[in-house]
Structures are given as structure tokens and as C-alpha cells.
Amino acid sequence: MLSRSRCVSRAFSRSLSAFQKGNCPLGRRSLPGISLCQGPGYPDSRKIVINNSSVFSIRFFRTSSVCKDDVITVKTPAFAESVTEGDVRWEKAVGDTVAEDEVVCEIETDKTSVHVPSPANGVIEALLVPDGGKVEGGTPLFTLRKTGGKEVLLVVKVSNSASGIYFPCFLAAPAKAKPAEAPAAAAPKPEPAASAVPPPPAASIPTQMPPVPSPSQPLASKPVYSPFSVSAVKPAAAPAVAEPGVGKGLRSEHREKMNRMRQRIAQRLKEAQNTCAMLTTFNEIDMSNIQEMRARHKEAFLKKHNLKLGFMSAFVKASAFALQEQPVVNAVIDDTTKEVVYRDYIDISVAVATPRGLVVPVIRNVESMNYADIERTISELGEKARKNELAIEDMDGGTFTISNGGVFGSLFGTPIINPPQSAILGMHAIFDRPVAIGGKVEVRPMMYVALTYDHRLIDGREAVTFLRKIKAAVEDPRVLLLDL
């Protein structure tokens, strides 16, 4: 603020000096009631006479937002404890103009992507890390030259007293919309250039095809508007579209580098395969009651909570209920100390597919949540995942995972455990199938579910009992209310 005041004072002092010396050619214009040079005049200034005695000279001019340290170096933000480095993916290049908080680059880590915004308006002067380069927390990324300023209103009160001038003056920033109007007003300027191009002359219908130019003959540099000109037939010569049958025998391939998230996913899945003794048990769930409950209460649920009632909340709540009944499924083996760690809390990870890979944000303390709390948390985490805004904290931890392959139409599958957990529930698509109900065949909406568990810790009895508990809570939600 002090630097800005010095800039304004310096500009005003120069104008005042020119005014007192009388060497300002633009300031010699006389006004009614004023016999001496009233002060410097500017193309963007105005003078207002009040009571034929005082004159206010109003001038708009721009001041720089910075006078020193206008080139800054932006560094890599600090990562979470479990992340040590990442790969840089640049979204801007040298010479690009960026606004404050505009994303300049993205750092891909093992678990998520971190956006690095610009700290101020400016122009990128140098990129200090190549695209795809590895960086750690605090590594210099790029240099930015700050630009832009604010338009300031300078008001000077001028009098016809013997001293020639007296003031106070004050500074006022005009409305923010004024700087934005200038580019809008300047936008129509290119129109005369476009209109300078002469319209195409009226051409008569040709009676014969013109001769094809030889390859050695240079093409005309001026645009030709004849319907049979070279420019008119030029797109037909582009070899962009291959003829049918020409490329049938071609076999090609290309390579792309795996991003850090995909590398980490592959590493963790292989570790789970090598470490856990995975076994999968299956069951099927009749979705008739839960569909009826959803159809009956979804409008009231939406009106009260401003959330849609889905099936995921029913499975999350049923899983929390079953985990309380079978705490060994919520436990994990500590291979370092050869101990079993029982968690007294329930944090359920929900697998979400994104273009960059599979992420598993965590719903924490599910045992104390109701349906509305679960749906709200799922909605918030899903929105952050779609916008690629998930933080490390959103995916840290988790004692149990639910993967819903049914959204893609999966009928059946065996999920892989998400270490360091001991079990994962796989949901699948709902299909109408004939089932035996009370000795009769009926068509019901059915879903297959699969539970993959670490057989080193969880026996078959606990696993089957756990999955049947989920089945009972989903098929009849009153089981949760009655704690059966």
C-alpha cells in the first residue's frame, strides 16, 4: 500500500510542477470565471465548475499493483504424510497469461492429483520443471511476473485564488466493472478488417471444366471465389479419410506412460494378491422390499433432506450393522508385530471409478449415521471425485470397502481386497429372475453379492454369517430398527 501511494504521489507531483510552471500546452484552456492556467489537462480528464469559483479536475489513470518483487517463484505445496513425491502435468506454457487462482499445473501423486493455482494475475516467465518431472514438497515449479493494476480516480480542487491552486485531493477506486468494459468495447474493432475483404464477384455458370494446374505451378496467394477454383477443390485432395478396404491389413500400436495413480493401484492390488489368502463367498438379495420403500418415501426424503434416496445407503448401513455383529471382519492383521488389530470404529470406503483410475473415499463413523447422513456424505464425496478435488484425507483409512459394479451392468464378480483391510463387499446389477417363494415360482428383482475376505484372519463361518446379516438387513430394513 505504501508503494502504491508513492507511485500516485510521484505522478501527481509531476503534474503539479508542470501546472505551476505553465508549460502544459493542454492545460492552458480557459474556463468561464478563470483567468489563469487551471492545471494540466489530459485526454481522459474532466473539469467541473461549481458556483463559478471552484474547479474540480478529475482524471482516471492506472497504477501498478506492485512496484517491487513483481517476479515471484511458485513452489510445490506440501504433501500429506503418506505422499513424498509426484509428477507434474503442465496446463499452461511460458508466456501464457493467468488469472489469480487459475490452475497452472497438476501434480499427480500415488493417491490423488493436487492442483497448483496462480497466486496472482500475471504472465508465466519460466517453467522450472519439465512436463512429467518428479517433484517433492517445496520444489520450485515456475516463475510468475505479476501484471495488472487498478484504475484510480484522482480529484483535485482548483481555485482562482492568488496562489493559483489549492486542494485536498482524494483517491477512489472505480467500480470493478469498468476495467472489464474496455475489452468489451474494443472487441468490435476487428470488424472493419473483416469488412475490408471484397465480396465475391458474381460469376457466370461455367460451361466446361478448367484445366488442372500442374504440380510445378504455384497456387495463387489471393483468395479465388470461382466455384471451380483450386481453393474450392483443395479439401478433396487432403488424405485424411482413407478409402474403404485400403487400411484393413494395417496393424499398429502405441504406448502411453502409466500415471502415478494407475501405478499405485497396480502395486497395491498385486500386494493384496501376494499377501492375503483371499476367498470369496456369494449370496443373492431380493430387492423387492427396498425398492418398494424407496418408491414410497423418495419424494418425502428429497423434500426434507434435498437428497435422492438410493440403494447404496441401505448397503452401507447394513454393512455397518453386520460389522458390529462380526467385529473380526472389521479387524486387520499387523504383519510387523504379528497381532490382530480390532477397530472399535467403522469407516467404510466406497469405490468410485474416475477417468484417472479407481479411488476409494471414506465414510467415517458409519455406525452413528442414518440413511440421510450416509446419502449426504456419498453425494459430497462423489461430487469431489468427479471434479478431481479429493484430498488425501478423504481417502485415508477405511476398515471395510464396498464396490458397486452393478452401475456398469455387472452380473457377477469377485472383488479384490483393499489393503490394509480384511474384506470387501461386491454389489452387482439388479435383474428380474424367477425364484421360489413359498413353493411357487415368482419373478423378483434379484442382486448377487460377493464377499472377498482374508482367510488368514476370517473363517468361513464368520464370513457367511456376515454376508447373511447384510442380506437380512437389506431385504427387510426393519431388522435394523429392531436390532435383530
PDB file of N, CA and C in Angstrom, residues 60-100:
ATOM      1  N   PHE A  60      -8.717   9.890 -14.614  1.00  0.00           N
ATOM      2  CA  PHE A  60      -8.561   8.443 -14.415  1.00  0.00           C
ATOM      3  C   PHE A  60      -7.188   8.019 -14.921  1.00  0.00           C
ATOM      4  N   PHE A  61      -6.469   7.304 -14.137  1.00  0.00           N
ATOM      5  CA  PHE A  61      -5.220   6.717 -14.612  1.00  0.00           C
ATOM      6  C   PHE A  61      -4.987   5.425 -13.859  1.00  0.00           C
ATOM      7  N   ARG A  62      -4.104   4.599 -14.380  1.00  0.00           N
ATOM      8  CA  ARG A  62      -3.846   3.275 -13.828  1.00  0.00           C
ATOM      9  C   ARG A  62      -2.569   3.285 -13.009  1.00  0.00           C
ATOM     10  N   THR A  63      -2.606   2.574 -11.910  1.00  0.00           N
ATOM     11  CA  THR A  63      -1.421   2.415 -11.078  1.00  0.00           C
ATOM     12  C   THR A  63      -1.053   0.951 -11.041  1.00  0.00           C
ATOM     13  N   SER A  64       0.225   0.666 -10.997  1.00  0.00           N
ATOM     14  CA  SER A  64       0.678  -0.716 -10.921  1.00  0.00           C
ATOM     15  C   SER A  64       0.350  -1.284  -9.552  1.00  0.00           C
ATOM     16  N   SER A  65      -0.058  -2.567  -9.540  1.00  0.00           N
ATOM     17  CA  SER A  65      -0.392  -3.196  -8.271  1.00  0.00           C
ATOM     18  C   SER A  65       0.852  -3.503  -7.451  1.00  0.00           C
ATOM     19  N   VAL A  66       2.018  -3.529  -8.091  1.00  0.00           N
ATOM     20  CA  VAL A  66       3.271  -3.785  -7.385  1.00  0.00           C
ATOM     21  C   VAL A  66       4.343  -2.886  -7.971  1.00  0.00           C
ATOM     22  N   CYS A  67       5.272  -2.533  -7.153  1.00  0.00           N
ATOM     23  CA  CYS A  67       6.424  -1.763  -7.622  1.00  0.00           C
ATOM     24  C   CYS A  67       7.717  -2.546  -7.469  1.00  0.00           C
ATOM     25  N   LYS A  68       7.747  -3.452  -6.508  1.00  0.00           N
ATOM     26  CA  LYS A  68       8.922  -4.283  -6.281  1.00  0.00           C
ATOM     27  C   LYS A  68       8.495  -5.730  -6.167  1.00  0.00           C
ATOM     28  N   ASP A  69       9.445  -6.624  -6.340  1.00  0.00           N
ATOM     29  CA  ASP A  69       9.198  -8.060  -6.207  1.00  0.00           C
ATOM     30  C   ASP A  69       8.050  -8.502  -7.107  1.00  0.00           C
ATOM     31  N   ASP A  70       8.019  -7.965  -8.369  1.00  0.00           N
ATOM     32  CA  ASP A  70       6.926  -8.320  -9.259  1.00  0.00           C
ATOM     33  C   ASP A  70       7.147  -9.656  -9.943  1.00  0.00           C
ATOM     34  N   VAL A  71       8.284 -10.330  -9.741  1.00  0.00           N
ATOM     35  CA  VAL A  71       8.530 -11.672 -10.249  1.00  0.00           C
ATOM     36  C   VAL A  71       8.637 -12.610  -9.045  1.00  0.00           C
ATOM     37  N   ILE A  72       7.750 -13.579  -8.984  1.00  0.00           N
ATOM     38  CA  ILE A  72       7.733 -14.494  -7.848  1.00  0.00           C
ATOM     39  C   ILE A  72       7.932 -15.913  -8.339  1.00  0.00           C
ATOM     40  N   THR A  73       8.427 -16.749  -7.460  1.00  0.00           N
ATOM     41  CA  THR A  73       8.643 -18.163  -7.745  1.00  0.00           C
ATOM     42  C   THR A  73       7.618 -18.976  -6.969  1.00  0.00           C
ATOM     43  N   VAL A  74       6.853 -19.781  -7.671  1.00  0.00           N
ATOM     44  CA  VAL A  74       5.820 -20.613  -7.054  1.00  0.00           C
ATOM     45  C   VAL A  74       6.404 -22.002  -6.814  1.00  0.00           C
ATOM     46  N   LYS A  75       6.209 -22.501  -5.607  1.00  0.00           N
ATOM     47  CA  LYS A  75       6.786 -23.792  -5.218  1.00  0.00           C
ATOM     48  C   LYS A  75       5.700 -24.852  -5.061  1.00  0.00           C
ATOM     49  N   THR A  76       6.135 -26.089  -5.029  1.00  0.00           N
ATOM     50  CA  THR A  76       5.217 -27.210  -4.843  1.00  0.00           C
ATOM     51  C   THR A  76       4.619 -27.158  -3.448  1.00  0.00           C
ATOM     52  N   PRO A  77       3.286 -27.289  -3.324  1.00  0.00           N
ATOM     53  CA  PRO A  77       2.694 -27.296  -1.986  1.00  0.00           C
ATOM     54  C   PRO A  77       3.106 -28.532  -1.202  1.00  0.00           C
ATOM     55  N   ALA A  78       2.953 -28.453   0.099  1.00  0.00           N
ATOM     56  CA  ALA A  78       3.312 -29.580   0.958  1.00  0.00           C
ATOM     57  C   ALA A  78       2.333 -30.731   0.752  1.00  0.00           C
ATOM     58  N   PHE A  79       2.855 -31.950   0.693  1.00  0.00           N
ATOM     59  CA  PHE A  79       2.033 -33.139   0.534  1.00  0.00           C
ATOM     60  C   PHE A  79       1.630 -33.689   1.894  1.00  0.00           C
ATOM     61  N   ALA A  80       0.701 -34.635   1.859  1.00  0.00           N
ATOM     62  CA  ALA A  80       0.329 -35.336   3.081  1.00  0.00           C
ATOM     63  C   ALA A  80       1.482 -36.241   3.525  1.00  0.00           C
ATOM     64  N   GLU A  81       1.371 -36.750   4.745  1.00  0.00           N
ATOM     65  CA  GLU A  81       2.465 -37.546   5.308  1.00  0.00           C
ATOM     66  C   GLU A  81       2.748 -38.807   4.498  1.00  0.00           C
ATOM     67  N   SER A  82       1.692 -39.413   3.930  1.00  0.00           N
ATOM     68  CA  SER A  82       1.870 -40.665   3.207  1.00  0.00           C
ATOM     69  C   SER A  82       2.337 -40.464   1.772  1.00  0.00           C
ATOM     70  N   VAL A  83       2.496 -39.215   1.308  1.00  0.00           N
ATOM     71  CA  VAL A  83       2.913 -38.921  -0.066  1.00  0.00           C
ATOM     72  C   VAL A  83       4.235 -38.164  -0.009  1.00  0.00           C
ATOM     73  N   THR A  84       5.200 -38.603  -0.774  1.00  0.00           N
ATOM     74  CA  THR A  84       6.523 -37.974  -0.773  1.00  0.00           C
ATOM     75  C   THR A  84       6.838 -37.218  -2.054  1.00  0.00           C
ATOM     76  N   GLU A  85       6.298 -37.650  -3.182  1.00  0.00           N
ATOM     77  CA  GLU A  85       6.606 -37.001  -4.445  1.00  0.00           C
ATOM     78  C   GLU A  85       5.450 -37.168  -5.416  1.00  0.00           C
ATOM     79  N   GLY A  86       5.557 -36.445  -6.539  1.00  0.00           N
ATOM     80  CA  GLY A  86       4.517 -36.523  -7.564  1.00  0.00           C
ATOM     81  C   GLY A  86       5.073 -36.114  -8.917  1.00  0.00           C
ATOM     82  N   ASP A  87       4.286 -36.326  -9.967  1.00  0.00           N
ATOM     83  CA  ASP A  87       4.670 -35.968 -11.334  1.00  0.00           C
ATOM     84  C   ASP A  87       3.893 -34.734 -11.769  1.00  0.00           C
ATOM     85  N   VAL A  88       4.589 -33.810 -12.442  1.00  0.00           N
ATOM     86  CA  VAL A  88       3.990 -32.545 -12.869  1.00  0.00           C
ATOM     87  C   VAL A  88       3.367 -32.710 -14.246  1.00  0.00           C
ATOM     88  N   ARG A  89       2.147 -32.206 -14.391  1.00  0.00           N
ATOM     89  CA  ARG A  89       1.470 -32.137 -15.687  1.00  0.00           C
ATOM     90  C   ARG A  89       1.080 -30.676 -15.917  1.00  0.00           C
ATOM     91  N   TRP A  90       1.773 -30.030 -16.862  1.00  0.00           N
ATOM     92  CA  TRP A  90       1.545 -28.595 -17.084  1.00  0.00           C
ATOM     93  C   TRP A  90       0.271 -28.359 -17.882  1.00  0.00           C
ATOM     94  N   GLU A  91      -0.505 -27.376 -17.455  1.00  0.00           N
ATOM     95  CA  GLU A  91      -1.687 -26.942 -18.192  1.00  0.00           C
ATOM     96  C   GLU A  91      -1.477 -25.576 -18.841  1.00  0.00           C
ATOM     97  N   LYS A  92      -0.396 -24.895 -18.501  1.00  0.00           N
ATOM     98  CA  LYS A  92      -0.050 -23.606 -19.089  1.00  0.00           C
ATOM     99  C   LYS A  92       1.378 -23.674 -19.610  1.00  0.00           C
ATOM    100  N   ALA A  93       1.718 -22.735 -20.505  1.00  0.00           N
ATOM    101  CA  ALA A  93       3.060 -22.689 -21.098  1.00  0.00           C
ATOM    102  C   ALA A  93       3.685 -21.330 -20.818  1.00  0.00           C
ATOM    103  N   VAL A  94       4.971 -21.204 -21.156  1.00  0.00           N
ATOM    104  CA  VAL A  94       5.676 -19.945 -20.970  1.00  0.00           C
ATOM    105  C   VAL A  94       5.029 -18.866 -21.843  1.00  0.00           C
ATOM    106  N   GLY A  95       4.787 -17.710 -21.255  1.00  0.00           N
ATOM    107  CA  GLY A  95       4.150 -16.611 -21.974  1.00  0.00           C
ATOM    108  C   GLY A  95       2.652 -16.548 -21.820  1.00  0.00           C
ATOM    109  N   ASP A  96       2.040 -17.573 -21.237  1.00  0.00           N
ATOM    110  CA  ASP A  96       0.587 -17.557 -21.037  1.00  0.00           C
ATOM    111  C   ASP A  96       0.226 -16.592 -19.921  1.00  0.00           C
ATOM    112  N   THR A  97      -0.878 -15.902 -20.117  1.00  0.00           N
ATOM    113  CA  THR A  97      -1.418 -15.008 -19.095  1.00  0.00           C
ATOM    114  C   THR A  97      -2.385 -15.786 -18.218  1.00  0.00           C
ATOM    115  N   VAL A  98      -2.215 -15.679 -16.929  1.00  0.00           N
ATOM    116  CA  VAL A  98      -3.058 -16.415 -15.992  1.00  0.00           C
ATOM    117  C   VAL A  98      -3.689 -15.440 -15.012  1.00  0.00           C
ATOM    118  N   ALA A  99      -4.877 -15.799 -14.551  1.00  0.00           N
ATOM    119  CA  ALA A  99      -5.567 -15.013 -13.537  1.00  0.00           C
ATOM    120  C   ALA A  99      -5.295 -15.608 -12.161  1.00  0.00           C
ATOM    121  N   GLU A 100      -5.606 -14.858 -11.157  1.00  0.00           N
ATOM    122  CA  GLU A 100      -5.411 -15.341  -9.793  1.00  0.00           C
ATOM    123  C   GLU A 100      -6.282 -16.568  -9.538  1.00  0.00           C
TER     124      GLU A 100
END
